[in-house]
Short mmCIF file of C-alpha atoms and ligand atoms in Angstrom, two decimals:
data_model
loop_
_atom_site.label_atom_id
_atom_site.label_comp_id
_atom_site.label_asym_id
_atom_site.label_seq_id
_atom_site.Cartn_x
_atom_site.Cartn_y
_atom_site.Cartn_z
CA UNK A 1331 98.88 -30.16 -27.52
CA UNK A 1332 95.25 -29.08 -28.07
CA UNK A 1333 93.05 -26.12 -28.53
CA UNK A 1334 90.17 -24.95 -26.08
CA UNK A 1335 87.70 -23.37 -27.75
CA UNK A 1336 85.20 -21.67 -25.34
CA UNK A 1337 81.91 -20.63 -26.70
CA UNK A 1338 82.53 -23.39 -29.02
CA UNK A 1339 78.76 -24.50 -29.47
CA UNK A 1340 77.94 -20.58 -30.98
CA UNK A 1341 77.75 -19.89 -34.34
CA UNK A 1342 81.23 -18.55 -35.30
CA UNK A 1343 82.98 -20.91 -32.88
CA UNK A 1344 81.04 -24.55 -33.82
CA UNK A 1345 82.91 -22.83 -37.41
CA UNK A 1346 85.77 -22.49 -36.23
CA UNK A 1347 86.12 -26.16 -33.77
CA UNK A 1348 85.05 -27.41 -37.56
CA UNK A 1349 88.06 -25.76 -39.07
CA UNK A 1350 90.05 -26.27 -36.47
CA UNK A 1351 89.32 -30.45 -36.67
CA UNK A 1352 89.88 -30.79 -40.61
CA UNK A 1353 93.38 -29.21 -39.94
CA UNK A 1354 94.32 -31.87 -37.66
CA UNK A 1355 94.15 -30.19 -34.41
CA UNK A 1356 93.23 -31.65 -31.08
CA UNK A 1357 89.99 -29.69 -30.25
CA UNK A 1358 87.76 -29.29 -26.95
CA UNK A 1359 84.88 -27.13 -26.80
CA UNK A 1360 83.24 -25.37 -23.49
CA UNK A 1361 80.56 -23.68 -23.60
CA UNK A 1362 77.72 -22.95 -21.28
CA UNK A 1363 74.96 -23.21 -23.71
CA UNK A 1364 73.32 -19.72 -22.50
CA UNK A 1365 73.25 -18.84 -26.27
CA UNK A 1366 74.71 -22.51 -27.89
CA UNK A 1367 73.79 -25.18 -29.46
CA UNK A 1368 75.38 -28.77 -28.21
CA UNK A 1369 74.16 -30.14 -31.78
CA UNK A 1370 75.95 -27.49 -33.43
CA UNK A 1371 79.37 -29.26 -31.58
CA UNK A 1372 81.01 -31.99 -34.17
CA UNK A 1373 83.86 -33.96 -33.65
CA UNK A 1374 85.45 -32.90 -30.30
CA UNK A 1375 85.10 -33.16 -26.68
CA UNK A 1376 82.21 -31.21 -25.36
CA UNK A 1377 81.60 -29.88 -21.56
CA UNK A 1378 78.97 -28.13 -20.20
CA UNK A 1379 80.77 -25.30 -18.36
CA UNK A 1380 81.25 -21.66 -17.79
CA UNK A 1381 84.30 -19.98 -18.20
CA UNK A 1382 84.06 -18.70 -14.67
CA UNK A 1383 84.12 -22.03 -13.15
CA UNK A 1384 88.01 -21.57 -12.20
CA UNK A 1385 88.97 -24.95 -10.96
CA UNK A 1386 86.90 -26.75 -13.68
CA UNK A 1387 88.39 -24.72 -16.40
CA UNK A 1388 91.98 -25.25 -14.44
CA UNK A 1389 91.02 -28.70 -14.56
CA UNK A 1390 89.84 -29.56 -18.41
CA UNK A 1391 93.15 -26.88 -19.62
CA UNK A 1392 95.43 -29.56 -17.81
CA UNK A 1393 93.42 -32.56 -18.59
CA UNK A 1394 93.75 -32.18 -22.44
CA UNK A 1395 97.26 -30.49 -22.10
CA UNK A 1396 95.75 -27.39 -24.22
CA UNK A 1397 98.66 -24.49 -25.19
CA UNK A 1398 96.36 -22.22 -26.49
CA UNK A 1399 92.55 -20.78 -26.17
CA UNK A 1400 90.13 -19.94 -28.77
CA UNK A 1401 87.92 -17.44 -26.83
CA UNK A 1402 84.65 -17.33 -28.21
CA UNK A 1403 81.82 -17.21 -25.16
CA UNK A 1404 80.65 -13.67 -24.52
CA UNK A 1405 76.97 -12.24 -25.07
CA UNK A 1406 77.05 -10.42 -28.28
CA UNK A 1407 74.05 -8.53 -28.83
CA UNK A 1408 74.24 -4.65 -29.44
CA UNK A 1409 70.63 -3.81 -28.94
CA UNK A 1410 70.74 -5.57 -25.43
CA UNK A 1411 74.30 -4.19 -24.27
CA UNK A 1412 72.74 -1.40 -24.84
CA UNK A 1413 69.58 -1.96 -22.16
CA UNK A 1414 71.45 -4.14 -19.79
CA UNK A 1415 74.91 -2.63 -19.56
CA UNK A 1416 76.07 -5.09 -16.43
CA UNK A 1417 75.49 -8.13 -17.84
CA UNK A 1418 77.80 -7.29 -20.69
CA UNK A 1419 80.71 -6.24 -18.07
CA UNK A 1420 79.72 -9.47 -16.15
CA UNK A 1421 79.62 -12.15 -19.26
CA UNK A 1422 82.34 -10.75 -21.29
CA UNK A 1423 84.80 -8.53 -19.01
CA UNK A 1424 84.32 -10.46 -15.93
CA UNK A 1425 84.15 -13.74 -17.54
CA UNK A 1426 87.01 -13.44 -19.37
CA UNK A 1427 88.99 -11.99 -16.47
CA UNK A 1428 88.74 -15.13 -14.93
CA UNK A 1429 89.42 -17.09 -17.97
CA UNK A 1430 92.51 -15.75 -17.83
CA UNK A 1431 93.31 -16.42 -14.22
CA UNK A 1432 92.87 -20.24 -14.75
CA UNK A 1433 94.51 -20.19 -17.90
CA UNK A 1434 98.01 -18.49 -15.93
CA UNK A 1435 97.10 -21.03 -13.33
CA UNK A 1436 97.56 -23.65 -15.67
CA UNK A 1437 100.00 -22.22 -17.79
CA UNK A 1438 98.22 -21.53 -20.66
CA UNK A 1439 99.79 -18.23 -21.93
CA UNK A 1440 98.19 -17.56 -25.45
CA UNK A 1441 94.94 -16.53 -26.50
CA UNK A 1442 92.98 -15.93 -29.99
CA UNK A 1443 90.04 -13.28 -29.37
CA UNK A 1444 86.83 -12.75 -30.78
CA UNK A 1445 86.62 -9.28 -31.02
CA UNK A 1446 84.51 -6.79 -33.44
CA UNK A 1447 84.19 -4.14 -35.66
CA UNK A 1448 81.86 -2.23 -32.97
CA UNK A 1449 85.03 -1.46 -30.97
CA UNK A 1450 85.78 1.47 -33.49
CA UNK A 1451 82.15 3.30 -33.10
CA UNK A 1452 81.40 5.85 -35.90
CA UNK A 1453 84.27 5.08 -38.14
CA UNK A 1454 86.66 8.57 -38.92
CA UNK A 1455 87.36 7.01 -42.42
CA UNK A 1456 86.55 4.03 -44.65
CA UNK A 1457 87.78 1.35 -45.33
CA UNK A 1458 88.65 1.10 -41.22
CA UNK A 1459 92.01 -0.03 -40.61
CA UNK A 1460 93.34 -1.18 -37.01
CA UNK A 1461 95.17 1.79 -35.85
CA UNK A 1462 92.20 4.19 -36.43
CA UNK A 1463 90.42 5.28 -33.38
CA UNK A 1464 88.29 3.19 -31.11
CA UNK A 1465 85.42 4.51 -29.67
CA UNK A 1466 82.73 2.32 -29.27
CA UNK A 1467 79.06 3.73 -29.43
CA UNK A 1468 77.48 1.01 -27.31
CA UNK A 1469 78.69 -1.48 -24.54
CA UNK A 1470 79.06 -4.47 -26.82
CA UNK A 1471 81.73 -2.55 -28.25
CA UNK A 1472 82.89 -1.16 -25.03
CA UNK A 1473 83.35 -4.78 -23.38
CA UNK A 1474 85.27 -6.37 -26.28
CA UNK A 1475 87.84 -2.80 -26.47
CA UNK A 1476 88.04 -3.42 -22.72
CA UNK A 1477 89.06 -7.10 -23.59
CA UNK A 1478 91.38 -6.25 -25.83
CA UNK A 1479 92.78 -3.65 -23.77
CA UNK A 1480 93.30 -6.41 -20.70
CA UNK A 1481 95.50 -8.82 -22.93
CA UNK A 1482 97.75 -5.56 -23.51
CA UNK A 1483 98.48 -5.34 -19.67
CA UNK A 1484 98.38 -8.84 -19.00
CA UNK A 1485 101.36 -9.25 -21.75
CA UNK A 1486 103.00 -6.43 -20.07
CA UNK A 1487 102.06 -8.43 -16.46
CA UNK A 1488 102.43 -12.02 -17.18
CA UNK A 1489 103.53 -13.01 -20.58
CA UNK A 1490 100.11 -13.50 -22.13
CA UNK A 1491 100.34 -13.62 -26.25
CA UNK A 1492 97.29 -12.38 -27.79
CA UNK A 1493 94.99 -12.01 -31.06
CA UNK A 1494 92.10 -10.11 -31.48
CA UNK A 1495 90.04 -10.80 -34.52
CA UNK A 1496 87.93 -7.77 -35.30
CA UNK A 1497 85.01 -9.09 -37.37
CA UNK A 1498 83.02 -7.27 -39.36
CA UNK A 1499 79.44 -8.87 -40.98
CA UNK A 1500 79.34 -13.12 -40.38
CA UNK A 1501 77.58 -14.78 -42.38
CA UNK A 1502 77.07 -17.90 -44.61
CA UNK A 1503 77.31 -21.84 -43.34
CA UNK A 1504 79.69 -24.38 -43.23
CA UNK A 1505 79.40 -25.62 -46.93
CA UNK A 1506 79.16 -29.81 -46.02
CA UNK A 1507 78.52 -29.98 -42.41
CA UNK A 1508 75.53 -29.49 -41.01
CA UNK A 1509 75.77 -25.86 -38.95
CA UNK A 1510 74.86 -22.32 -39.78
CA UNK A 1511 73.40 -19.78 -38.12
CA UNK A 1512 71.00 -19.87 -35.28
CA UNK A 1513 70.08 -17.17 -32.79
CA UNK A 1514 67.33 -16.98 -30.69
CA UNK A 1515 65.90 -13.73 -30.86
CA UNK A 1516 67.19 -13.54 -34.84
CA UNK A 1517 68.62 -10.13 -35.01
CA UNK A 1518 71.44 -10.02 -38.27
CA UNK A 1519 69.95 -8.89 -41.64
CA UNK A 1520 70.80 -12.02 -43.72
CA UNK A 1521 68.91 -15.01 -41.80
CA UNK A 1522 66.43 -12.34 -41.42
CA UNK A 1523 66.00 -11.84 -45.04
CA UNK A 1524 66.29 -15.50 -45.58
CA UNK A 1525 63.46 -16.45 -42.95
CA UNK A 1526 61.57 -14.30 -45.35
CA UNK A 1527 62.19 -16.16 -47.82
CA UNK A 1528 61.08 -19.15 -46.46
CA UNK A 1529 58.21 -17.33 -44.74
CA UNK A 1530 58.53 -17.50 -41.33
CA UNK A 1531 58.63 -13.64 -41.80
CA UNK A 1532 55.71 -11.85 -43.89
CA UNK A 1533 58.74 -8.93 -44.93
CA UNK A 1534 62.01 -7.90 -44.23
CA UNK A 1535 62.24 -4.60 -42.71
CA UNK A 1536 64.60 -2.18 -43.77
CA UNK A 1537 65.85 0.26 -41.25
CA UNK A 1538 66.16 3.36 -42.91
CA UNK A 1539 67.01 4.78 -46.36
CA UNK A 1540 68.17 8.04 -45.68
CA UNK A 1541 71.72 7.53 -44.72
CA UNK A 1542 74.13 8.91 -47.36
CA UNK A 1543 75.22 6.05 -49.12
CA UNK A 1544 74.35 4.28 -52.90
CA UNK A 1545 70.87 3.87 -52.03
CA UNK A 1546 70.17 5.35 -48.85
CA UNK A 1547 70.36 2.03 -46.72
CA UNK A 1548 73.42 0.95 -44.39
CA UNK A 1549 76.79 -0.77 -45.84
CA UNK A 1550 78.23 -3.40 -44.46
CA UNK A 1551 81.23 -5.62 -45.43
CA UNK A 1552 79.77 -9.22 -45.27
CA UNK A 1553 82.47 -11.82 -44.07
CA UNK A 1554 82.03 -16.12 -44.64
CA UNK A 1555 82.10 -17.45 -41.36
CA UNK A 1556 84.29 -20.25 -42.57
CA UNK A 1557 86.84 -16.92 -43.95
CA UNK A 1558 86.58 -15.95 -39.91
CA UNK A 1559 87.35 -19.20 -39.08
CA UNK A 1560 90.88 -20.09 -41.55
CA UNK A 1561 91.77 -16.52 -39.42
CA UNK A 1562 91.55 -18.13 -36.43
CA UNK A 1563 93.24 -21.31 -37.46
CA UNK A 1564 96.24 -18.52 -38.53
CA UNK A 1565 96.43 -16.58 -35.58
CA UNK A 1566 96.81 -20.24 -33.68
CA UNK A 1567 99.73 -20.66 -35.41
CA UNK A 1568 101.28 -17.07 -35.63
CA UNK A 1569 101.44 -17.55 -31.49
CA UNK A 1570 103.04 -20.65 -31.82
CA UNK A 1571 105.43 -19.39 -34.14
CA UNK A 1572 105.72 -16.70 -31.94
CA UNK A 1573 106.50 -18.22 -28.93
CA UNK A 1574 109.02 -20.23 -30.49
CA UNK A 1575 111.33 -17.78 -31.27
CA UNK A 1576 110.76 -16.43 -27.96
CA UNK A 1577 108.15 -13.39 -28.37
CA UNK A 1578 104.29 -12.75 -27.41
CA UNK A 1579 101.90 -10.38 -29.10
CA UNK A 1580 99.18 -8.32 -28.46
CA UNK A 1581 98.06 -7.28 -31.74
CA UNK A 1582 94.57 -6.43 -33.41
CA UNK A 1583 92.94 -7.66 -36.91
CA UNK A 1584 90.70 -6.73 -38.89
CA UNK A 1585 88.65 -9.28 -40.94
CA UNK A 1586 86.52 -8.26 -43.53
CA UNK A 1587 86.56 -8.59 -47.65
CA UNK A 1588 87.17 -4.80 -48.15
CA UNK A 1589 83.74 -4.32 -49.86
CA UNK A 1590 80.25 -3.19 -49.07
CA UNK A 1591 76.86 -4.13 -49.66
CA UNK A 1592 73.46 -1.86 -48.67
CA UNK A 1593 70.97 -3.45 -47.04
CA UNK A 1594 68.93 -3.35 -50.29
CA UNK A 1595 71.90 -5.05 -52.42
CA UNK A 1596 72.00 -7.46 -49.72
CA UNK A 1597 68.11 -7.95 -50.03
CA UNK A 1598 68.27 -7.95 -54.49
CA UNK A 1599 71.36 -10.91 -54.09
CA UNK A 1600 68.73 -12.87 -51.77
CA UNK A 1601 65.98 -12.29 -54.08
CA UNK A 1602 68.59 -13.90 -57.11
CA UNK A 1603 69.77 -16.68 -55.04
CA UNK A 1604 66.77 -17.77 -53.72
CA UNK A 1605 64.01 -17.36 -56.39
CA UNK A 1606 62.01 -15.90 -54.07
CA UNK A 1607 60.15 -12.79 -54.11
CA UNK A 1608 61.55 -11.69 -50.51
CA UNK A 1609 58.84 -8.57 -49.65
CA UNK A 1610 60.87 -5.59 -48.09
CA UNK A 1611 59.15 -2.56 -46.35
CA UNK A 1612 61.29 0.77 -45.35
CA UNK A 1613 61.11 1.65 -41.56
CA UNK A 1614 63.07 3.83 -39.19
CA UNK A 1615 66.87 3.56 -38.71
CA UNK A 1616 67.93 1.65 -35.76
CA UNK A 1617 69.34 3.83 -33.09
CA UNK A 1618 73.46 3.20 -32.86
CA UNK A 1619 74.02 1.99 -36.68
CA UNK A 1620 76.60 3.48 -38.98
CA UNK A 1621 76.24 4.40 -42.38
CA UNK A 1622 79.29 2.11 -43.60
CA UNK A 1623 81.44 0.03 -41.93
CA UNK A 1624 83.86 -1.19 -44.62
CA UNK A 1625 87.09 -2.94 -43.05
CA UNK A 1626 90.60 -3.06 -44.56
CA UNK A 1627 92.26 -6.80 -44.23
CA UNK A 1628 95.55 -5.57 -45.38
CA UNK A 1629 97.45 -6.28 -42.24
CA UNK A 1630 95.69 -9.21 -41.82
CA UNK A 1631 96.71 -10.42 -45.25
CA UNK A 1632 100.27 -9.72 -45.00
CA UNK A 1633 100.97 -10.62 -41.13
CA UNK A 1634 98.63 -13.75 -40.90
CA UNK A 1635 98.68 -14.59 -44.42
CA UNK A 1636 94.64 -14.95 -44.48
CA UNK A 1637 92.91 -15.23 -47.49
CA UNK A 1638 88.87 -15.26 -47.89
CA UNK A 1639 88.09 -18.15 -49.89
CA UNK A 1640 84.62 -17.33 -50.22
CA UNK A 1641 84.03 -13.59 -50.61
CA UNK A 1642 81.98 -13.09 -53.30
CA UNK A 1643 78.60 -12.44 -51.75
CA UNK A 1644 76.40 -14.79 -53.65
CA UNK A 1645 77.98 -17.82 -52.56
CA UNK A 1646 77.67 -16.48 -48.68
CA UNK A 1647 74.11 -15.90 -49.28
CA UNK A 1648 73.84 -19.17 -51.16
CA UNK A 1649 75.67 -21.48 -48.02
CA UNK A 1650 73.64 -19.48 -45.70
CA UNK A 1651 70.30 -20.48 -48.14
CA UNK A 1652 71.22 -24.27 -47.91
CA UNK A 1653 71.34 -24.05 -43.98
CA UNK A 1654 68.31 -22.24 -43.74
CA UNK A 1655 66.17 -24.60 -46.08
CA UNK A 1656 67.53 -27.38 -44.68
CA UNK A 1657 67.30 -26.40 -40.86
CA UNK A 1658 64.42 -24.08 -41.25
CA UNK A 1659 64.40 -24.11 -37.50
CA UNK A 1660 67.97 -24.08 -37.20
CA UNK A 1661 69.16 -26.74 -34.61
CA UNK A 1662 65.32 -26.83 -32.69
CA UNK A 1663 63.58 -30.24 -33.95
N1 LIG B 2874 69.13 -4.42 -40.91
C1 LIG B 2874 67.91 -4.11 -41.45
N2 LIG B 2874 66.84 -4.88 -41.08
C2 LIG B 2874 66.93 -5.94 -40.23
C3 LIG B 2874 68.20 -6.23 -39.67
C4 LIG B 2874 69.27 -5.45 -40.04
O1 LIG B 2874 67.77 -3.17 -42.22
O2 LIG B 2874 65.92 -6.58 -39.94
C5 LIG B 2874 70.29 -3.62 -41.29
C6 LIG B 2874 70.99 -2.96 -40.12
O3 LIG B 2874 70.40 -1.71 -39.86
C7 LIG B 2874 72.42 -2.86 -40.64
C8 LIG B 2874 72.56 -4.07 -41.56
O4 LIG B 2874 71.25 -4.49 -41.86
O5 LIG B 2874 72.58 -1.71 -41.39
C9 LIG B 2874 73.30 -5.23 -40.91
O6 LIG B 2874 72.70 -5.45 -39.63
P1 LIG B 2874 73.09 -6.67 -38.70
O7 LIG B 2874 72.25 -6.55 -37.47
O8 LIG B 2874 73.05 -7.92 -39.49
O9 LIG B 2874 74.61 -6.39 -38.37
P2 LIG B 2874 75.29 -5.09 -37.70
O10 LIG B 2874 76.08 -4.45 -38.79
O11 LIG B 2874 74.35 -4.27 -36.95
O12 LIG B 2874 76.16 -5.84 -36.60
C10 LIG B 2874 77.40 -6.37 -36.86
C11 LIG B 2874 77.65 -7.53 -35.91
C12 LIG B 2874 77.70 -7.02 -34.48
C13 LIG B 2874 78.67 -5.90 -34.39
C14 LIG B 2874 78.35 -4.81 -35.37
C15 LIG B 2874 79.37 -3.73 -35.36
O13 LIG B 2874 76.64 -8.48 -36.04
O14 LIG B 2874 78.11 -8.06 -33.64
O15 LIG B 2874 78.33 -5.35 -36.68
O16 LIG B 2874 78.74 -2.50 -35.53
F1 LIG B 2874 78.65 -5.35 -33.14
#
């Protein structure tokens, strides 16, 4: 028995294989390294492949008898989704369509989904909680809702058990192994702020301080990537469980630690952590962000049993710090 976890060379998946391996699972990793790393892969079985690739995905589900799939691989970029709408129904809706027809065609009936906080737009009320309304402001958001919405009708269809894990803000590193965060172009706020730091960046720049909040910058409710991970170690085993006693799922989570940070509070806990002066200049908003996103775990909490380990925001600034100034060009040599 044995977990595929596509999109596992990314940053919250090469997390999650990590998690995954130290809990004694049997681990594979696809991934077609459009946005990857094959360094950032430790410890499991790696192919080169897209999830589209039917018979090859048919193929490696068999060939390491896996009963359930980790579904990272999608493009995830807001700003993009936003220019080139198609490529986000191709990568993720299309893509994952497909994923599921090989995984019925090798019957491989449960799924754990990387899904988003951008699915519920302009939130109606804070903190956001999973039965609040979803509607997305951009097609990131769109694609992953439309996701989500598939597994429902493929439950209905075929049997298919499902978990979406609604993230909120990543961040941090693993704290011994040697992955973090990596994207190529670098568009979240905290390895921004942190290639400040270092000074690959002459200032960080703020977008906006005129949104009604504590200071006038953006909340967010920062997440450690190694909290998003344990969640997806859980929801692994709440299908199992599931299945045992006969059921499926198609249920929704929220993951988040319940409490936000502006964009300047964020910027003041770099400037402590590092030592570093960290310059910071106020520009325009950026079209499409809300003012807070702010998630409520509870039902994660009580149906999963998750627990953050590590939410206390200094420490995910300070793994994400170690990463950084130790891989100051993150997996590039
Ligand atoms: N920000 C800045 N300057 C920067 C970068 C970001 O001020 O250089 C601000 C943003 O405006 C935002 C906050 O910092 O208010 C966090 O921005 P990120 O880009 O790090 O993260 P987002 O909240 O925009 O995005 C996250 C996930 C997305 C997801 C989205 C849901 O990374 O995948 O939440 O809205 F879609």
């Amino acid at each position: 028995m044995s977990i595929l976890v596509t999109g596992g060379a990314g940053y919250i998946g090469s997390h999650t294989v990590a998690e995954l391996l130290a809990h004694g699972e049997e681990v594979v990793v696809v991934d077609n390294l459009g946005t990857g790393h094959a360094a950032s892969v430790l410890g499991a079985p790696f192919y080169e492949a897209d999830i589209r690739d039917h018979d090859r995905i048919v193929h490696i589900l068999r060939e390491h008898a896996v009963d359930t799939v980790v579904h990272f691989a999608a493009n995830s970029l807001v700003g993009e989704s936003v220019k080139n709408p198609l490529k986000y129904y191709e990568n993720n809706v299309a893509a994952t369509a497909r994923l599921l027809g090989a995984m019925l065609d090798a019957n491989v009936k449960r799924i754990v989904f990387s899904s988003t906080a951008a699915v519920y737009g302009e939130p109606e009320r804070t903190p956001i909680r999973e039965d609040d309304a979803t509607v997305p402001t951009n097609p990131y958001g769109e694609t992953k809702l439309a996701i989500e919405r598939m597994f429902h009708w493929c439950r209905e269809a075929y049997g298919l058990s499902s978990i979406s894990l609604r993230y909120f803000n990543a961040a941090g590193a693993h704290p011994t192994l040697p992955i973090g965060e990596h994207h190529n172009p670098e568009t979240h706020l905290i390895p921004i702020i942190l290639q400040a730091a270092l000074g690959q960046r002459p200032e960080v720049s703020i977008f906006g301080d005129d949104y009604p909040t504590v200071d006038g910058t953006c909340v967010r409710d920062y997440i450690h990537v190694m909290d998003l991970a344990s969640a997806h170690r859980l929801a692994v085993e709440r299908l199992r469980r599931l299945e045992k006693s006969g059921e499926t799922a198609a249920e929704a989570f929220n993951l988040g630690n319940g409490e936000g940070f502006s964009v300047k509070q964020v910027i003041d806990v770099a400037r402590e952590v590092t030592g570093c002066a960290i310059p910071a200049v106020v520009g325009p908003r950026r079209a499409g962000d809300p003012a807070v996103l702010v998630a409520s775990s509870d039902k994660a909490r009580e149906v999963l049993g998750w627990r953050p380990e590590r939410a206390d925001l200094r420490e995910i600034v300070d793994s994400a710090w170690r990463w950084h100034r130790s891989h100051p060009h993150g997996y590039e040599r």
